[in-house]
Amino acid sequence: FKIVAASGALNDGTVTPETPINCENGKWNYGYKVLHDVHGYGTIPVTEVIVKSSNIGTVKIALKMGANRFQDYVKSFGFGAQTGLDMAGEAPGYTRPVAQWSKTSPYNIPMGQEVMVTALQMVTAMSVIANGGNLVKPYIISKIQDPAGVTLKDKKPIIKHRVINPETAATMRNILTQVIERGTGTKAKIPD
């Protein structure tokens, strides 16, 4: 879910990959709560916030955007709505409007807490980065052929809307590649 804050802030020019973010050495008091990172980081650039999966850094990036703009990106990435999958029974998930956020929501939602999302929504949101910034309607069956090999139905990708610009998508692909090369996702690395 951290890709929403990072992508949105990069897309709007609120931050650059090099913008320094103070991650408070892994412990940040906000009001009566404390937000933690698994490892303590000082001031690191936005790229490292994502590579190291800093909760504190991600929240601070989202706070720079403001609640309303951040929530715009949450919705634009497809959260809180059905994806339009070509099968019945899809759940829409849920994200609260900003007017219904609690005092802790600005510190929880950027990390993916206080939201209900489906696995399909997560994959669809991540595909925005792979698809050059476009939210693409997912589908299960791409082609139906009869026994003679005649195509009866051939699905083509349908772009629902642009979420981020292609340059931001390219930047995020670079950052996410670093996550699996040297960051918190090294166990997810596959050949090529």
Coordinates of C-alpha atoms in Angstrom, one line a residue:
F1 CA 0.0 0.0 0.0
K2 CA 3.0 2.3 0.5
I3 CA 3.2 2.6 -3.3
V4 CA 0.2 4.9 -3.2
A5 CA 1.9 7.5 -1.0
A6 CA 5.2 7.3 -2.8
S7 CA 3.7 7.3 -6.3
G8 CA 1.2 10.1 -5.6
A9 CA 3.8 12.4 -3.9
L10 CA 6.3 11.8 -6.8
N11 CA 3.6 12.4 -9.4
D12 CA 2.5 15.7 -7.8
G13 CA 6.1 16.9 -7.4
T14 CA 5.6 17.0 -3.6
V15 CA 8.8 15.0 -3.3
T16 CA 11.5 13.7 -5.6
P17 CA 13.4 10.4 -5.2
E18 CA 16.2 12.3 -3.5
T19 CA 14.0 14.3 -1.0
P20 CA 15.3 13.7 2.5
I21 CA 12.8 12.3 5.0
N22 CA 13.6 12.1 8.7
C23 CA 12.6 8.6 9.8
E24 CA 13.2 9.4 13.5
N25 CA 15.6 6.5 14.0
G26 CA 12.7 4.1 14.1
K27 CA 10.5 5.6 16.7
W28 CA 8.2 8.6 16.1
N29 CA 5.7 10.0 18.7
Y30 CA 2.6 11.5 17.0
G31 CA 0.1 12.7 19.6
Y32 CA -0.4 9.9 22.1
K33 CA 0.8 7.1 19.8
V34 CA 4.2 5.9 18.7
L35 CA 4.9 4.7 15.2
H36 CA 7.8 2.3 14.8
D37 CA 10.0 1.0 12.0
V38 CA 11.5 -2.5 12.2
H39 CA 15.0 -0.9 11.9
G40 CA 16.0 2.6 13.0
Y41 CA 16.7 5.0 10.1
G42 CA 17.7 8.6 10.3
T43 CA 17.2 11.0 7.4
I44 CA 17.1 9.0 4.2
P45 CA 15.9 9.9 0.7
V46 CA 12.4 8.9 -0.6
T47 CA 13.9 6.1 -2.6
E48 CA 15.4 4.6 0.5
V49 CA 12.1 5.0 2.4
I50 CA 10.5 2.6 0.0
V51 CA 13.5 0.3 -0.5
K52 CA 13.7 -0.1 3.3
S53 CA 9.8 0.0 3.7
S54 CA 9.9 2.7 6.4
N55 CA 6.5 3.1 8.0
I56 CA 7.6 6.5 9.5
G57 CA 9.0 7.7 6.1
T58 CA 5.9 6.6 4.2
V59 CA 3.6 8.4 6.6
K60 CA 5.6 11.6 6.4
I61 CA 5.5 11.4 2.6
A62 CA 1.7 11.1 2.7
L63 CA 1.4 13.9 5.2
K64 CA 3.3 16.2 2.8
M65 CA 0.6 15.5 0.2
G66 CA -2.3 16.2 2.6
A67 CA -5.2 13.9 3.5
N68 CA -7.5 14.8 0.6
R69 CA -4.9 14.5 -2.1
F70 CA -3.6 11.2 -0.6
Q71 CA -7.2 9.9 -0.5
D72 CA -7.6 10.9 -4.2
Y73 CA -4.7 8.6 -5.1
V74 CA -6.1 5.8 -2.9
K75 CA -9.3 5.9 -4.9
S76 CA -7.5 6.4 -8.2
F77 CA -5.4 3.3 -7.6
G78 CA -8.7 1.5 -7.4
F79 CA -9.2 0.9 -3.7
G80 CA -12.7 1.0 -2.3
A81 CA -14.3 -0.1 -5.6
Q82 CA -14.8 -3.2 -7.6
T83 CA -12.1 -3.7 -10.3
G84 CA -14.7 -4.8 -12.9
L85 CA -13.4 -8.3 -13.1
D86 CA -15.3 -10.6 -15.5
M87 CA -16.5 -12.8 -12.7
A88 CA -19.4 -12.5 -10.2
G89 CA -18.8 -12.0 -6.5
E90 CA -16.1 -9.5 -6.3
A91 CA -15.9 -7.5 -3.1
P92 CA -15.3 -3.7 -3.3
G93 CA -13.1 -3.4 -0.2
Y94 CA -13.5 -0.2 1.8
T95 CA -11.7 3.1 2.4
R96 CA -13.3 5.8 4.6
P97 CA -13.7 9.3 3.2
V98 CA -11.3 11.8 4.8
A99 CA -14.2 13.4 6.7
Q100 CA -14.6 10.1 8.6
W101 CA -10.9 9.6 9.4
S102 CA -9.9 9.2 13.0
K103 CA -7.0 11.2 14.6
T104 CA -4.7 8.2 13.8
S105 CA -5.9 7.6 10.2
P106 CA -3.3 9.9 8.6
Y107 CA -0.6 7.8 10.3
N108 CA -2.2 4.4 9.6
I109 CA -3.7 4.4 6.1
P110 CA -0.4 5.2 4.2
M111 CA 0.9 1.9 5.6
G112 CA -2.2 0.0 4.5
Q113 CA -3.9 -0.1 7.9
E114 CA -7.6 1.0 8.5
V115 CA -8.5 -0.1 4.9
M116 CA -10.1 -3.2 3.6
V117 CA -8.7 -4.3 0.2
T118 CA -8.7 -7.5 -1.8
A119 CA -5.7 -9.3 -3.2
L120 CA -7.0 -8.4 -6.7
Q121 CA -7.1 -4.7 -5.8
M122 CA -3.5 -4.9 -4.6
V123 CA -2.4 -6.6 -7.8
T124 CA -4.4 -4.2 -10.0
A125 CA -2.9 -1.2 -8.1
M126 CA 0.7 -2.6 -8.4
S127 CA 0.0 -3.1 -12.1
V128 CA -0.5 0.7 -12.5
I129 CA 3.3 1.0 -12.1
A130 CA 3.9 -1.8 -14.6
N131 CA 1.4 -0.4 -17.1
G132 CA 3.0 3.0 -17.4
G133 CA 0.7 4.7 -14.9
N134 CA -2.6 3.4 -16.2
L135 CA -5.2 1.5 -14.2
V136 CA -6.2 -1.5 -16.4
K137 CA -9.3 -3.5 -15.9
P138 CA -8.3 -7.0 -14.9
Y139 CA -9.7 -10.1 -16.6
I140 CA -9.3 -13.9 -16.0
I141 CA -9.8 -15.3 -19.5
S142 CA -7.9 -13.7 -22.3
K143 CA -9.1 -15.8 -25.2
I144 CA -11.7 -18.5 -25.9
Q145 CA -11.2 -20.8 -28.9
D146 CA -13.3 -23.6 -30.3
P147 CA -11.8 -27.1 -30.9
A148 CA -10.8 -26.1 -34.4
G149 CA -8.7 -23.2 -33.1
V150 CA -11.1 -20.5 -34.1
T151 CA -11.1 -17.6 -31.7
L152 CA -14.6 -17.0 -30.3
K153 CA -13.6 -14.3 -27.8
D154 CA -10.4 -12.3 -27.5
K155 CA -10.1 -9.9 -24.6
K156 CA -7.9 -6.8 -25.0
P157 CA -6.7 -4.7 -22.1
I158 CA -9.1 -1.9 -21.2
I159 CA -7.5 1.2 -19.6
K160 CA -9.8 2.6 -17.0
H161 CA -7.9 5.8 -16.4
R162 CA -4.4 7.3 -15.9
V163 CA -3.3 7.3 -12.2
I164 CA 0.2 8.6 -12.5
N165 CA 2.3 9.9 -15.4
P166 CA 4.6 7.5 -17.3
E167 CA 7.7 9.1 -15.8
T168 CA 6.5 8.5 -12.3
A169 CA 5.7 4.9 -13.2
A170 CA 9.2 4.5 -14.5
T171 CA 10.7 6.0 -11.4
M172 CA 8.6 3.7 -9.2
R173 CA 9.6 0.7 -11.3
N174 CA 13.2 1.6 -10.6
I175 CA 12.6 2.0 -6.9
L176 CA 10.7 -1.2 -6.6
T177 CA 13.4 -3.1 -8.5
Q178 CA 15.8 -1.8 -5.8
V179 CA 13.4 -3.2 -3.2
I180 CA 14.1 -6.8 -4.5
E181 CA 17.7 -6.2 -5.3
R182 CA 18.9 -4.8 -2.0
G183 CA 15.8 -3.9 0.1
T184 CA 13.2 -5.6 2.2
G185 CA 12.0 -7.8 -0.7
T186 CA 15.1 -9.7 -1.6
K187 CA 13.3 -13.0 -0.9
A188 CA 10.8 -12.1 -3.6
K189 CA 13.5 -11.8 -6.3
I190 CA 13.1 -14.1 -9.2
P191 CA 15.6 -14.7 -12.1
D192 CA 15.5 -11.8 -14.7

